[in-house]
GROMACS .gro file of C-alpha atoms in nm:
model
  384
    1MET     CA    1   6.518   2.926  -7.552
    2ARG     CA    2   6.249   2.896  -7.267
    3VAL     CA    3   6.531   2.999  -7.017
    4ARG     CA    4   6.601   3.325  -7.221
    5ARG     CA    5   6.204   3.393  -7.250
    6VAL     CA    6   6.195   3.369  -6.866
    7LEU     CA    7   6.473   3.575  -6.803
    8ASP     CA    8   6.347   3.839  -7.080
    9ALA     CA    9   6.033   3.841  -6.914
   10VAL     CA   10   6.161   3.898  -6.543
   11GLN     CA   11   6.409   4.224  -6.694
   12ALA     CA   12   6.079   4.347  -6.835
   13ALA     CA   13   5.915   4.321  -6.507
   14GLY     CA   14   6.192   4.482  -6.334
   15LYS     CA   15   6.239   4.772  -6.569
   16ARG     CA   16   5.805   4.815  -6.536
   17ARG     CA   17   5.852   4.851  -6.188
   18LEU     CA   18   6.146   5.043  -6.217
   19ARG     CA   19   5.931   5.301  -6.442
   20VAL     CA   20   5.666   5.278  -6.204
   21LEU     CA   21   5.866   5.380  -5.912
   22LEU     CA   22   6.022   5.650  -6.061
   23GLY     CA   23   5.688   5.776  -6.214
   24ARG     CA   24   5.518   6.085  -6.206
   25ARG     CA   25   5.280   6.009  -5.923
   26VAL     CA   26   5.578   5.939  -5.671
   27ALA     CA   27   5.668   6.278  -5.789
   28VAL     CA   28   5.318   6.422  -5.733
   29TRP     CA   29   5.259   6.294  -5.423
   30LEU     CA   30   5.605   6.402  -5.256
   31THR     CA   31   5.492   6.744  -5.377
   32VAL     CA   32   5.162   6.729  -5.211
   33VAL     CA   33   5.322   6.612  -4.886
   34VAL     CA   34   5.568   6.913  -4.897
   35ALA     CA   35   5.294   7.131  -4.997
   36LEU     CA   36   5.063   7.014  -4.676
   37LEU     CA   37   5.365   7.013  -4.436
   38SER     CA   38   5.477   7.358  -4.537
   39MET     CA   39   5.175   7.498  -4.493
   40LEU     CA   40   5.114   7.351  -4.116
   41THR     CA   41   5.459   7.429  -4.040
   42GLY     CA   42   5.432   7.783  -4.145
   43VAL     CA   43   5.152   7.814  -3.941
   44ALA     CA   44   5.345   7.638  -3.617
   45VAL     CA   45   5.609   7.879  -3.690
   46LEU     CA   46   5.402   8.213  -3.668
   47GLY     CA   47   5.259   8.080  -3.331
   48SER     CA   48   5.609   7.947  -3.181
   49PRO     CA   49   5.900   8.200  -3.060
   50GLY     CA   50   6.147   7.861  -3.019
   51THR     CA   51   6.424   7.845  -3.251
   52PHE     CA   52   6.640   7.570  -3.382
   53GLY     CA   53   7.010   7.488  -3.604
   54PRO     CA   54   7.289   7.708  -3.671
   55LEU     CA   55   7.138   8.012  -3.719
   56THR     CA   56   6.960   8.063  -3.385
   57GLY     CA   57   7.029   8.385  -3.279
   58LEU     CA   58   7.132   8.537  -3.636
   59ILE     CA   59   6.791   8.582  -3.796
   60ALA     CA   60   6.540   8.812  -3.635
   61SER     CA   61   6.185   8.747  -3.545
   62GLY     CA   62   6.046   8.921  -3.788
   63VAL     CA   63   6.222   8.749  -4.055
   64ARG     CA   64   6.133   8.426  -3.937
   65ARG     CA   65   5.762   8.482  -3.884
   66THR     CA   66   5.780   8.645  -4.277
   67ALA     CA   67   5.943   8.331  -4.350
   68GLY     CA   68   5.670   8.122  -4.170
   69PHE     CA   69   5.386   8.375  -4.397
   70THR     CA   70   5.549   8.278  -4.687
   71ALA     CA   71   5.549   7.922  -4.623
   72VAL     CA   72   5.176   7.897  -4.616
   73LEU     CA   73   5.181   8.092  -4.967
   74THR     CA   74   5.459   7.838  -5.076
   75GLY     CA   75   5.242   7.525  -4.983
   76PHE     CA   76   4.922   7.660  -5.150
   77LEU     CA   77   5.112   7.737  -5.473
   78LEU     CA   78   5.288   7.390  -5.441
   79LEU     CA   79   4.920   7.194  -5.429
   80ILE     CA   80   4.852   7.398  -5.762
   81SER     CA   81   5.176   7.295  -5.894
   82ALA     CA   82   5.129   6.927  -5.769
   83LEU     CA   83   4.790   6.934  -5.990
   84GLU     CA   84   5.017   7.004  -6.307
   85LEU     CA   85   5.271   6.806  -6.273
   86ARG     CA   86   4.992   6.498  -6.265
   87THR     CA   87   4.922   6.645  -6.650
   88GLY     CA   88   5.339   6.562  -6.705
   89ARG     CA   89   5.369   6.917  -6.853
   90ARG     CA   90   5.728   7.062  -6.847
   91ALA     CA   91   5.632   7.425  -6.699
   92ALA     CA   92   5.453   7.244  -6.415
   93TRP     CA   93   5.800   7.057  -6.366
   94TYR     CA   94   6.009   7.379  -6.336
   95ALA     CA   95   5.776   7.588  -6.147
   96THR     CA   96   5.777   7.260  -5.849
   97VAL     CA   97   6.164   7.279  -5.859
   98LEU     CA   98   6.145   7.667  -5.824
   99LEU     CA   99   5.893   7.606  -5.519
  100LEU     CA  100   6.033   7.332  -5.364
  101SER     CA  101   6.403   7.527  -5.357
  102ALA     CA  102   6.204   7.797  -5.225
  103THR     CA  103   6.050   7.551  -4.922
  104VAL     CA  104   6.409   7.458  -4.871
  105PHE     CA  105   6.519   7.833  -4.832
  106GLN     CA  106   6.213   7.905  -4.582
  107ALA     CA  107   6.263   7.600  -4.377
  108ILE     CA  108   6.625   7.716  -4.332
  109VAL     CA  109   6.543   8.061  -4.219
  110GLN     CA  110   6.257   7.960  -3.982
  111SER     CA  111   6.520   7.815  -3.744
  112SER     CA  112   6.225   7.550  -3.623
  113VAL     CA  113   6.228   7.190  -3.535
  114VAL     CA  114   5.904   7.143  -3.699
  115SER     CA  115   6.104   7.275  -4.031
  116VAL     CA  116   6.340   6.975  -4.049
  117PRO     CA  117   6.100   6.737  -4.186
  118VAL     CA  118   5.998   6.961  -4.448
  119ALA     CA  119   6.324   7.058  -4.560
  120ALA     CA  120   6.422   6.705  -4.589
  121LEU     CA  121   6.114   6.598  -4.765
  122SER     CA  122   6.187   6.891  -5.020
  123VAL     CA  123   6.522   6.766  -5.074
  124ALA     CA  124   6.363   6.428  -5.150
  125ALA     CA  125   6.130   6.573  -5.362
  126LEU     CA  126   6.389   6.758  -5.568
  127VAL     CA  127   6.606   6.426  -5.614
  128VAL     CA  128   6.298   6.252  -5.724
  129LEU     CA  129   6.217   6.529  -5.945
  130ALA     CA  130   6.558   6.533  -6.132
  131LEU     CA  131   6.527   6.156  -6.164
  132THR     CA  132   6.183   6.163  -6.346
  133ARG     CA  133   6.276   6.471  -6.530
  134GLY     CA  134   6.183   6.264  -6.905
  135ARG     CA  135   5.875   6.208  -6.778
  136PHE     CA  136   5.730   6.552  -6.790
  137ASP     CA  137   5.776   6.648  -7.134
  138ARG     CA  138   5.453   6.798  -7.231
  139GLU     CA  139   5.469   7.126  -7.368
  140LEU     CA  140   5.224   7.380  -7.214
  141ALA     CA  141   4.930   7.438  -7.423
  142LEU     CA  142   4.707   7.724  -7.320
  143SER     CA  143   4.424   7.827  -7.493
  144THR     CA  144   4.333   8.211  -7.607
  145THR     CA  145   4.086   8.255  -7.328
  146GLN     CA  146   4.350   8.173  -7.045
  147VAL     CA  147   4.612   8.366  -7.231
  148ALA     CA  148   4.394   8.658  -7.208
  149ALA     CA  149   4.262   8.610  -6.862
  150PHE     CA  150   4.642   8.607  -6.757
  151ILE     CA  151   4.727   8.904  -6.934
  152ALA     CA  152   4.380   9.114  -6.834
  153VAL     CA  153   4.485   8.972  -6.443
  154SER     CA  154   4.864   9.074  -6.484
  155GLY     CA  155   4.748   9.427  -6.672
  156ALA     CA  156   4.484   9.513  -6.380
  157LEU     CA  157   4.714   9.465  -6.104
  158LEU     CA  158   5.005   9.696  -6.292
  159TYR     CA  159   4.739   9.955  -6.339
  160GLY     CA  160   4.616   9.975  -6.005
  161THR     CA  161   4.981   9.952  -5.795
  162VAL     CA  162   5.126  10.214  -6.053
  163GLY     CA  163   4.793  10.437  -6.018
  164ALA     CA  164   4.735  10.405  -5.655
  165TYR     CA  165   5.080  10.475  -5.567
  166THR     CA  166   5.099  10.762  -5.812
  167LEU     CA  167   4.784  10.887  -5.666
  168ARG     CA  168   4.863  10.821  -5.298
  169GLU     CA  169   4.854  11.169  -5.172
  170GLY     CA  170   4.489  11.102  -5.270
  171PHE     CA  171   4.445  10.798  -5.021
  172ARG     CA  172   4.422  10.751  -4.697
  173GLY     CA  173   4.617  10.443  -4.580
  174VAL     CA  174   4.855  10.421  -4.894
  175GLY     CA  175   5.195  10.558  -4.869
  176SER     CA  176   5.360  10.277  -5.035
  177LEU     CA  177   5.425  10.034  -5.331
  178THR     CA  178   5.289   9.766  -5.101
  179ASP     CA  179   5.022   9.958  -4.947
  180ALA     CA  180   4.922  10.033  -5.304
  181PHE     CA  181   4.900   9.675  -5.437
  182TYR     CA  182   4.744   9.579  -5.136
  183TYR     CA  183   4.450   9.870  -5.215
  184THR     CA  184   4.451   9.691  -5.571
  185ILE     CA  185   4.368   9.348  -5.435
  186ILE     CA  186   4.101   9.427  -5.219
  187THR     CA  187   3.944   9.666  -5.465
  188ALA     CA  188   3.979   9.412  -5.782
  189SER     CA  189   3.837   9.163  -5.568
  190THR     CA  190   3.565   9.373  -5.412
  191VAL     CA  191   3.658   9.281  -5.023
  192GLY     CA  192   3.714   9.603  -4.971
  193TYR     CA  193   3.798   9.615  -4.588
  194GLY     CA  194   3.762  10.024  -4.547
  195ASP     CA  195   4.157  10.078  -4.427
  196ALA     CA  196   4.250  10.249  -4.764
  197THR     CA  197   4.008  10.455  -4.935
  198PRO     CA  198   4.024  10.755  -5.162
  199VAL     CA  199   3.944  11.129  -5.026
  200THR     CA  200   3.977  11.321  -5.339
  201GLY     CA  201   3.771  11.343  -5.647
  202GLN     CA  202   4.058  11.207  -5.886
  203ALA     CA  203   4.120  10.932  -5.647
  204ARG     CA  204   3.769  10.791  -5.634
  205LEU     CA  205   3.735  10.816  -6.023
  206PHE     CA  206   4.077  10.603  -6.024
  207THR     CA  207   3.888  10.381  -5.816
  208VAL     CA  208   3.584  10.353  -6.019
  209SER     CA  209   3.821  10.257  -6.312
  210LEU     CA  210   4.005  10.000  -6.095
  211ILE     CA  211   3.671   9.839  -5.979
  212VAL     CA  212   3.518   9.842  -6.392
  213VAL     CA  213   3.887   9.686  -6.468
  214GLY     CA  214   3.964   9.474  -6.178
  215THR     CA  215   3.631   9.267  -6.152
  216ALA     CA  216   3.618   9.220  -6.523
  217SER     CA  217   3.951   9.036  -6.546
  218PHE     CA  218   3.894   8.855  -6.207
  219GLY     CA  219   3.581   8.760  -6.369
  220LEU     CA  220   3.756   8.664  -6.698
  221ALA     CA  221   3.985   8.449  -6.508
  222ILE     CA  222   3.754   8.252  -6.298
  223GLY     CA  223   3.561   8.190  -6.625
  224ALA     CA  224   3.885   8.061  -6.765
  225LEU     CA  225   3.978   7.851  -6.463
  226VAL     CA  226   3.630   7.713  -6.449
  227ALA     CA  227   3.547   7.619  -6.786
  228PRO     CA  228   3.773   7.318  -6.823
  229ALA     CA  229   3.655   7.209  -6.477
  230ILE     CA  230   3.300   7.184  -6.602
  231GLU     CA  231   3.419   7.042  -6.960
  232ASP     CA  232   3.563   6.776  -6.766
  233ARG     CA  233   3.240   6.683  -6.554
  234LEU     CA  234   3.020   6.683  -6.923
  235THR     CA  235   3.298   6.439  -7.060
  236ARG     CA  236   3.318   6.233  -6.757
  237ALA     CA  237   2.914   6.200  -6.800
  238LEU     CA  238   2.946   6.125  -7.189
  239GLY     CA  239   3.221   5.866  -7.137
  240THR     CA  240   3.484   6.020  -7.306
  241MET     CA  241   3.811   6.143  -7.175
  242THR     CA  242   3.981   6.472  -7.164
  243ASP     CA  243   4.351   6.526  -7.275
  244THR     CA  244   4.431   6.623  -6.911
  245GLN     CA  245   4.275   6.301  -6.799
  246LEU     CA  246   4.496   6.097  -7.099
  247ALA     CA  247   4.815   6.305  -6.968
  248GLU     CA  248   4.755   6.187  -6.618
  249ARG     CA  249   4.785   5.790  -6.715
  250ASP     CA  250   5.107   5.619  -6.705
  251ASP     CA  251   5.225   5.249  -6.737
  252HIS     CA  252   4.912   5.156  -6.835
  253VAL     CA  253   4.725   4.922  -7.088
  254LEU     CA  254   4.558   5.045  -7.434
  255VAL     CA  255   4.280   4.841  -7.541
  256LEU     CA  256   4.218   4.954  -7.907
  257GLY     CA  257   3.889   4.858  -8.067
  258TYR     CA  258   3.599   4.713  -7.952
  259GLY     CA  259   3.487   4.334  -8.042
  260GLY     CA  260   3.349   4.040  -7.867
  261LEU     CA  261   3.630   3.988  -7.642
  262THR     CA  262   3.669   4.348  -7.510
  263GLU     CA  263   3.426   4.277  -7.195
  264SER     CA  264   3.625   3.985  -7.127
  265VAL     CA  265   3.947   4.198  -7.157
  266LEU     CA  266   3.804   4.520  -6.927
  267ASP     CA  267   3.712   4.226  -6.673
  268GLU     CA  268   4.086   4.131  -6.630
  269LEU     CA  269   4.218   4.476  -6.628
  270ASP     CA  270   4.205   4.796  -6.372
  271MET     CA  271   4.003   5.059  -6.488
  272ASP     CA  272   4.282   5.293  -6.330
  273ASP     CA  273   4.560   5.124  -6.531
  274LEU     CA  274   4.388   5.139  -6.903
  275VAL     CA  275   4.278   5.327  -7.170
  276LEU     CA  276   4.025   5.172  -7.415
  277VAL     CA  277   4.054   5.368  -7.763
  278VAL     CA  278   3.739   5.293  -7.955
  279PRO     CA  279   3.618   5.449  -8.309
  280GLU     CA  280   3.309   5.635  -8.337
  281ALA     CA  281   3.131   5.365  -8.520
  282ASP     CA  282   3.175   5.131  -8.226
  283GLU     CA  283   3.087   5.422  -7.908
  284SER     CA  284   2.710   5.284  -7.925
  285LYS     CA  285   2.827   4.968  -7.839
  286LEU     CA  286   2.912   5.061  -7.519
  287PRO     CA  287   2.749   5.037  -7.204
  288PRO     CA  288   2.653   5.368  -7.018
  289ALA     CA  289   2.965   5.492  -6.906
  290ALA     CA  290   2.761   5.638  -6.516
  291GLU     CA  291   2.733   5.256  -6.518
  292ARG     CA  292   3.058   5.130  -6.539
  293GLU     CA  293   3.314   5.455  -6.532
  294LEU     CA  294   3.476   5.333  -6.855
  295PRO     CA  295   3.807   5.510  -6.923
  296VAL     CA  296   3.693   5.575  -7.295
  297PHE     CA  297   3.885   5.777  -7.565
  298VAL     CA  298   3.661   5.814  -7.881
  299ALA     CA  299   3.930   5.792  -8.134
  300ASP     CA  300   4.043   5.611  -8.471
  301PRO     CA  301   4.301   5.322  -8.336
  302THR     CA  302   4.468   5.348  -8.651
  303ASP     CA  303   4.535   5.709  -8.646
  304GLY     CA  304   4.938   5.783  -8.468
  305ALA     CA  305   4.839   6.121  -8.328
  306ALA     CA  306   4.533   5.937  -8.168
  307LEU     CA  307   4.739   5.716  -7.984
  308ALA     CA  308   5.000   5.979  -7.902
  309ARG     CA  309   4.744   6.127  -7.726
  310ALA     CA  310   4.639   5.794  -7.522
  311GLY     CA  311   5.017   5.788  -7.413
  312ILE     CA  312   5.138   5.517  -7.646
  313ASP     CA  313   5.511   5.657  -7.556
  314ARG     CA  314   5.409   5.587  -7.183
  315ALA     CA  315   5.202   5.287  -7.188
  316ARG     CA  316   5.304   4.965  -7.109
  317ALA     CA  317   5.130   4.722  -7.363
  318VAL     CA  318   4.875   4.741  -7.601
  319ILE     CA  319   4.586   4.484  -7.685
  320VAL     CA  320   4.429   4.475  -8.012
  321ALA     CA  321   4.101   4.276  -8.022
  322SER     CA  322   3.849   4.409  -8.267
  323ASP     CA  323   3.639   4.182  -8.492
  324SER     CA  324   3.809   4.284  -8.777
  325ASP     CA  325   4.159   4.155  -8.855
  326ALA     CA  326   4.217   4.424  -9.112
  327THR     CA  327   4.157   4.706  -8.897
  328ASP     CA  328   4.377   4.508  -8.617
  329ALA     CA  329   4.656   4.486  -8.853
  330LEU     CA  330   4.657   4.834  -8.947
  331SER     CA  331   4.644   4.917  -8.572
  332VAL     CA  332   4.933   4.724  -8.496
  333LEU     CA  333   5.119   4.890  -8.741
  334THR     CA  334   5.057   5.223  -8.635
  335VAL     CA  335   5.125   5.110  -8.281
  336ARG     CA  336   5.495   4.986  -8.395
  337GLU     CA  337   5.538   5.322  -8.589
  338ARG     CA  338   5.487   5.510  -8.261
  339ASN     CA  339   5.675   5.289  -8.017
  340PRO     CA  340   5.854   5.017  -8.190
  341SER     CA  341   5.960   4.855  -7.836
  342ILE     CA  342   5.628   4.847  -7.653
  343THR     CA  343   5.454   4.468  -7.611
  344VAL     CA  344   5.140   4.423  -7.879
  345VAL     CA  345   4.889   4.150  -7.801
  346ALA     CA  346   4.649   4.114  -8.080
  347ALA     CA  347   4.305   3.849  -8.096
  348ALA     CA  348   4.300   3.690  -8.449
  349THR     CA  349   3.912   3.631  -8.552
  350GLU     CA  350   4.006   3.418  -8.837
  351ALA     CA  351   4.316   3.190  -8.722
  352GLU     CA  352   4.457   3.210  -9.049
  353ASN     CA  353   4.545   3.553  -9.010
  354GLY     CA  354   4.727   3.538  -8.728
  355PRO     CA  355   5.052   3.487  -8.966
  356LYS     CA  356   4.972   3.837  -9.062
  357LEU     CA  357   4.927   4.013  -8.727
  358GLU     CA  358   5.288   3.894  -8.630
  359ARG     CA  359   5.418   4.034  -8.958
  360ALA     CA  360   5.259   4.355  -8.891
  361GLY     CA  361   5.423   4.356  -8.564
  362ALA     CA  362   5.220   4.181  -8.283
  363ASN     CA  363   5.469   4.009  -8.041
  364THR     CA  364   5.170   3.773  -7.947
  365VAL     CA  365   4.867   3.651  -8.178
  366VAL     CA  366   4.591   3.447  -8.001
  367SER     CA  367   4.316   3.296  -8.157
  368PRO     CA  368   4.012   3.274  -7.963
  369ALA     CA  369   3.872   3.038  -8.225
  370ALA     CA  370   4.129   2.791  -8.199
  371ILE     CA  371   4.188   2.810  -7.845
  372GLY     CA  372   3.807   2.740  -7.791
  373GLY     CA  373   3.761   2.457  -8.046
  374ARG     CA  374   4.103   2.270  -7.884
  375ARG     CA  375   3.931   2.294  -7.520
  376LEU     CA  376   3.592   2.184  -7.665
  377VAL     CA  377   3.779   1.874  -7.783
  378GLU     CA  378   3.997   1.819  -7.502
  379SER     CA  379   3.644   1.811  -7.238
  380ALA     CA  380   3.492   1.611  -7.450
  381LEU     CA  381   3.778   1.350  -7.500
  382ALA     CA  382   3.894   1.401  -7.126
  383GLU     CA  383   3.833   1.094  -6.897
  384GLU     CA  384   3.694   1.346  -6.625
   0.00000   0.00000   0.00000
């Protein structure tokens, strides 16, 4: 029986190691590396005339330089995509796969020695993403403000591009759709280089409308992006975790409730590998978050929806150790309902409640009082 337990423990440890290896972090960091290399390679190709590979001589110099320029843009977009990958969103997974495929194509078109590592790492990242596809299962949840900002920016760009191209006779420096799009960007962003300007009254009136529509939509978009960042900073200061921070946790340990043993448990765990779920009534017992930087999620540990937000389906184990055995039993039942296969360890405040916690679904029940009493007797009767 003991051998069987050892084998089960070894097998469980191997599965956990595999989960970590093929977790989201590997995919995220590979994407970040590819993004940085793509930008550096794009800059190198723009300034290097040398060619390499089977397409040497078949691709014009202008096409190679265009691929270098677009590689810089793709690398920047990959960095943004990597940030979203950390949240486990499926939309970010699709976007990253698309961008990595574009990176491989750009590396081939660049026909440069420095493009080979980018292509190889992009393929490796695509393989890792394919193996970890199931780890990116969160739906994209956009707020009403973010949706409105996206529609406003898209509408402003479409309005400016179509309008400037239609009125191109009234502009100097606008003769194609590319010129019209360029004029829209520099006008809406208030850059205004002066190389594309209106020369007729109708074109000037259109430009006035574009300035109003463009700056308003860009301002709305910036607000939609900055507001979540400010909210994130506030929640950190108040000692609570946002949904984004919770989504970044993977293979972590959930500590449910706050009791006499919680501080000792926190001392034994890495803060980056746990989430402390405490009810609102126990929040005042915690030390200031600024001092401990505790990963606290204020929610009811007996609420299945709250545990789902805390990542119960991605957690490595659960520790239930409040000062109420009744609450702990209900927490264990909720955990078992949400994730039947996870390891659950519970602390029994009263020794006689241990069997009840086991029947509720705890794999292991520890009675601090019984252990403490046994150690006291052993210490008193020991020769040394």
